[in-house]
XYZ file of C-alpha atoms in Angstrom:
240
model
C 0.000 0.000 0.000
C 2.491 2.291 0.422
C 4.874 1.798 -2.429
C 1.432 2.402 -4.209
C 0.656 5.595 -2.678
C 4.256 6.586 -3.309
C 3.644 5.818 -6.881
C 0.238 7.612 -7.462
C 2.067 10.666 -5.552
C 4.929 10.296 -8.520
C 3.107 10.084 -11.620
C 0.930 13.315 -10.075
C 4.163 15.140 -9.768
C 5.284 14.070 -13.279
C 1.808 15.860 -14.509
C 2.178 18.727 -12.025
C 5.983 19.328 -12.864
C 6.224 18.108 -16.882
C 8.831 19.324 -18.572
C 10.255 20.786 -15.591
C 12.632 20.387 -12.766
C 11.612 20.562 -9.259
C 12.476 19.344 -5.680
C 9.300 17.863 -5.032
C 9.675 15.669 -8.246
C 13.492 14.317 -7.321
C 12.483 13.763 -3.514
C 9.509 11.109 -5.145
C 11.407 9.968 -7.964
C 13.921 9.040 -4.945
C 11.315 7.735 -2.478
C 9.841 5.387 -5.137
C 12.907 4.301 -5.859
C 13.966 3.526 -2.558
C 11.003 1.356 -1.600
C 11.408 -0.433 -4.754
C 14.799 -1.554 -3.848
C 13.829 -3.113 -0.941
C 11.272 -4.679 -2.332
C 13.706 -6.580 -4.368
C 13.335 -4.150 -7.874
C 17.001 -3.037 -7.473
C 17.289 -2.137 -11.623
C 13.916 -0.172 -11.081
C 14.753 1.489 -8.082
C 18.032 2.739 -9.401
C 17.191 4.217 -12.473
C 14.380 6.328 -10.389
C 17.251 7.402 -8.076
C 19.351 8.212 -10.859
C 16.298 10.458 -12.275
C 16.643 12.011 -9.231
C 19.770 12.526 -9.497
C 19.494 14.251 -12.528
C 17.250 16.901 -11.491
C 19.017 17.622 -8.693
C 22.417 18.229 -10.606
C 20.565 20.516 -12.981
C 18.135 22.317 -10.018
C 22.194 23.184 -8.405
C 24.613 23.450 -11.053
C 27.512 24.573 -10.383
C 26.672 24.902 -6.600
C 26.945 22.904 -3.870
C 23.636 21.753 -2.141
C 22.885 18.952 1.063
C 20.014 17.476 -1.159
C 22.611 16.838 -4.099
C 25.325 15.339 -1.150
C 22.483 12.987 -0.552
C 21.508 11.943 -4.012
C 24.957 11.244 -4.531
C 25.497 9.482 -1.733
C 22.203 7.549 -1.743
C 22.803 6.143 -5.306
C 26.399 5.626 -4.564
C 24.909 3.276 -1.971
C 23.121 1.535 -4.491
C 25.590 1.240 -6.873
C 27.893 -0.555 -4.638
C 25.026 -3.062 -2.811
C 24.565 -3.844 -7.393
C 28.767 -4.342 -6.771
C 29.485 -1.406 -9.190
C 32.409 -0.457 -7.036
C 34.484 1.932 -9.528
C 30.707 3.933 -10.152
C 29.820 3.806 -6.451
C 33.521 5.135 -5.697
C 33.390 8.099 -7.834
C 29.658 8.972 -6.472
C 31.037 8.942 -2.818
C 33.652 10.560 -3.378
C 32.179 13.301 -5.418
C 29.171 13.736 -2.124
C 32.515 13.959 0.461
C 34.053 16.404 -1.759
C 30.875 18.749 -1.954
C 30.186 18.069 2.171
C 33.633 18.589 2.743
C 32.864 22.194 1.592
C 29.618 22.697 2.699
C 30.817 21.660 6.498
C 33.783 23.347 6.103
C 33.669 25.535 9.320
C 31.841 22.787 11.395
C 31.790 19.049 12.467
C 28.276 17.811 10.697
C 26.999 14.180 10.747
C 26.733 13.756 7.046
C 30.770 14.585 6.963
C 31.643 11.711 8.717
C 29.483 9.746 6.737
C 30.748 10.330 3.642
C 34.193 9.759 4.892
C 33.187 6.378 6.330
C 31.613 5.428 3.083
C 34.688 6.583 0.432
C 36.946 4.826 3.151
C 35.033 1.530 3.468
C 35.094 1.497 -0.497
C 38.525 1.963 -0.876
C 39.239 -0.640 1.568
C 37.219 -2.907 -0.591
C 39.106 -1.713 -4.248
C 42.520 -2.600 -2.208
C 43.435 0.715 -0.576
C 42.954 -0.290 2.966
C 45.881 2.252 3.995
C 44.105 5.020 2.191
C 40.809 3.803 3.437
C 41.633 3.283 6.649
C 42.317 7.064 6.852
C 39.401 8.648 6.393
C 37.840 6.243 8.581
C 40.298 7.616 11.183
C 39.358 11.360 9.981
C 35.791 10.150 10.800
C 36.306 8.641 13.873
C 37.944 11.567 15.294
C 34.726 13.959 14.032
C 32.287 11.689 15.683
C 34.154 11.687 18.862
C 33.800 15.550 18.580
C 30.349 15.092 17.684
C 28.827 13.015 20.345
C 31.539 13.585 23.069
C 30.723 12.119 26.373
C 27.857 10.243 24.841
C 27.330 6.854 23.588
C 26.040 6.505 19.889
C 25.891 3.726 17.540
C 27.528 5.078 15.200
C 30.368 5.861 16.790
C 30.876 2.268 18.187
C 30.243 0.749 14.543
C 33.307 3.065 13.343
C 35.315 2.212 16.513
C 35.069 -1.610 15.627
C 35.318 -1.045 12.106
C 38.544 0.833 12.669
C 39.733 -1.448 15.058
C 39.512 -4.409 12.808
C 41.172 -2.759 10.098
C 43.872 -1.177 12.074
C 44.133 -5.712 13.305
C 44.599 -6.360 9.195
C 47.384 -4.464 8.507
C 49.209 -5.406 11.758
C 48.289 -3.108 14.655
C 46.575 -5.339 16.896
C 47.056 -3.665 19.728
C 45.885 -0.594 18.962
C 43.140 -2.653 16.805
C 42.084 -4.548 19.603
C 42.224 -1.249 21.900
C 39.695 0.117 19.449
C 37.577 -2.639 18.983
C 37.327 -3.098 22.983
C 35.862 0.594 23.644
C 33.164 -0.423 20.842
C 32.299 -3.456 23.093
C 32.236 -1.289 25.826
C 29.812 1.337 24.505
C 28.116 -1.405 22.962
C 27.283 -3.076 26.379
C 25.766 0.451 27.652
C 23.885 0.777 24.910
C 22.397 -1.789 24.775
C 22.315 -3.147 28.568
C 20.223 -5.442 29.452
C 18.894 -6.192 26.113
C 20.286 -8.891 23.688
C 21.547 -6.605 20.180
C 23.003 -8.521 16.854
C 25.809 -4.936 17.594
C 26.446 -6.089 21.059
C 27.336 -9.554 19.917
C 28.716 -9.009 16.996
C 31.710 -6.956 19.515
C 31.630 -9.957 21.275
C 32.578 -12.460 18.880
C 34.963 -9.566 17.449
C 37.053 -9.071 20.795
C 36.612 -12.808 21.173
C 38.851 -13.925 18.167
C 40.874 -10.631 18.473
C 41.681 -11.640 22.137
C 42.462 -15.478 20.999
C 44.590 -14.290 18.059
C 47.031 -12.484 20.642
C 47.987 -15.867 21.868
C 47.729 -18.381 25.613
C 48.115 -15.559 27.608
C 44.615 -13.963 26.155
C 42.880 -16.992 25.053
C 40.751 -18.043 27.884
C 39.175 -14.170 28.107
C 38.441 -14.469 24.386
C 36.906 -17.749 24.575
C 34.810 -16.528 27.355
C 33.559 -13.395 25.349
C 32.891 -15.935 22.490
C 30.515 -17.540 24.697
C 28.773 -14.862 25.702
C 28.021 -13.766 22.239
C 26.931 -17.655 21.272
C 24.616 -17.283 24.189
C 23.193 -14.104 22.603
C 23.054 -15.459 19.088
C 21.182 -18.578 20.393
C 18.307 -16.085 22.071
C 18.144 -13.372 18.897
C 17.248 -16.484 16.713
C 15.674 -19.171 18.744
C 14.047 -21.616 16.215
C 15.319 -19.934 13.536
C 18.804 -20.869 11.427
C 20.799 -17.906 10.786
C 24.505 -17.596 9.318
């Protein structure tokens, strides 16, 4: 019902706005494509995100604008889920360019972002030094951004740092990274079983094991724990 309504609103948009660009028109051309993709129409979906795209270059030319960032970003995204990694690469990296001017006086979620996702893609083309980089340069912002607080984000960065930094040979500083995400992990989510929470687990786990006899038993114990919280998030069901 929704992806219908999202539909009708389109094609009355097309009508309203034919022959011309406007915001209104990009945002639903984006919106319909979105809920097609995860509806399983990822061909369909894109090309309506790319439409949006469109418009939006032409509505800024030649001027940087957040709703551009996005579109960028967002079909970036989608190009890299379809495993178009050179495409998705040059989107991303053309959305952290344009935030990195837009935010260039202040820290601003969408910053970090962008850095996470041009770093995370050049880890994946075979850059990890590069890549793991301006995951650090994000890091750093979202530490500034949510100081003193606990935020996903922030502890999904940590242990994505942290298991980088353990691939190209710093484990202890790796494992020192990962370990605060298990730590803000467990506060954010005390008391409640969270895939995050024992995902760190298992992470710290092996990490910990890795290191050698002196750490093994304290890995094997976290192991545990996240097999215990594994076995409640998907009683009765099989899961990878």
């Amino acid at each position: 019902a929704g992806v219908a309504l999202q539909r009708e609103a389109l094609e009355m948009r097309r009508r309203l706005y034919a022959g011309v660009d406007h915001p209104h028109l990009a945002a639903s051309l984006n919106n319909v494509g979105s809920s097609l993709e995860a509806n399983g129409d990822r061909v369909a979906g894109v090309a309506l995100k790319r439409d949006a795209l469109e418009i939006w270059r032409r509505l800024h030319a030649g001027v940087d604008h957040p709703n551009l960032a996005t579109s960028l970003s967002n079909v970036g995204m989608s190009m890299q889920e379809m495993g178009y990694y050179a495409a998705a690469l040059a989107l991303q990296r053309e959305a952290l360019d344009m935030r990195r001017r837009l935010h260039a006086e202040v820290d601003h979620p969408n910053l970090p972002d962008s850095l996470t996702n041009v770093g995370m893609l050049l880890e994946a083309t075979g850059d990890r030094e590069a890549g793991v980089e301006l995951q650090r340069e994000a890091l750093v912002m979202w530490r500034r951004l949510y100081a003193g607080t606990d935020h996903p984000h922030l502890a999904a960065l940590l242990n994505n740092v942290g298991s980088s930094l353990e691939a190209m040979g710093d484990r202890p500083a790796g494992v020192a990274l990962q370990r605060e995400a298990l730590a803000m992990r467990r506060q954010l989510h005390a008391g409640v079983d969270h895939p995050d929470l024992a995902e760190s687990l298992s992470v710290v786990g092996n990490s910990l094991e890795a290191m050698g006899p002196g750490n093994r038993s304290a890995g094997v114990q976290l192991q545990r724990e996240a097999l215990v919280m594994w076995r409640r998030l998907y009683a009765g069901s099989d899961h990878p």
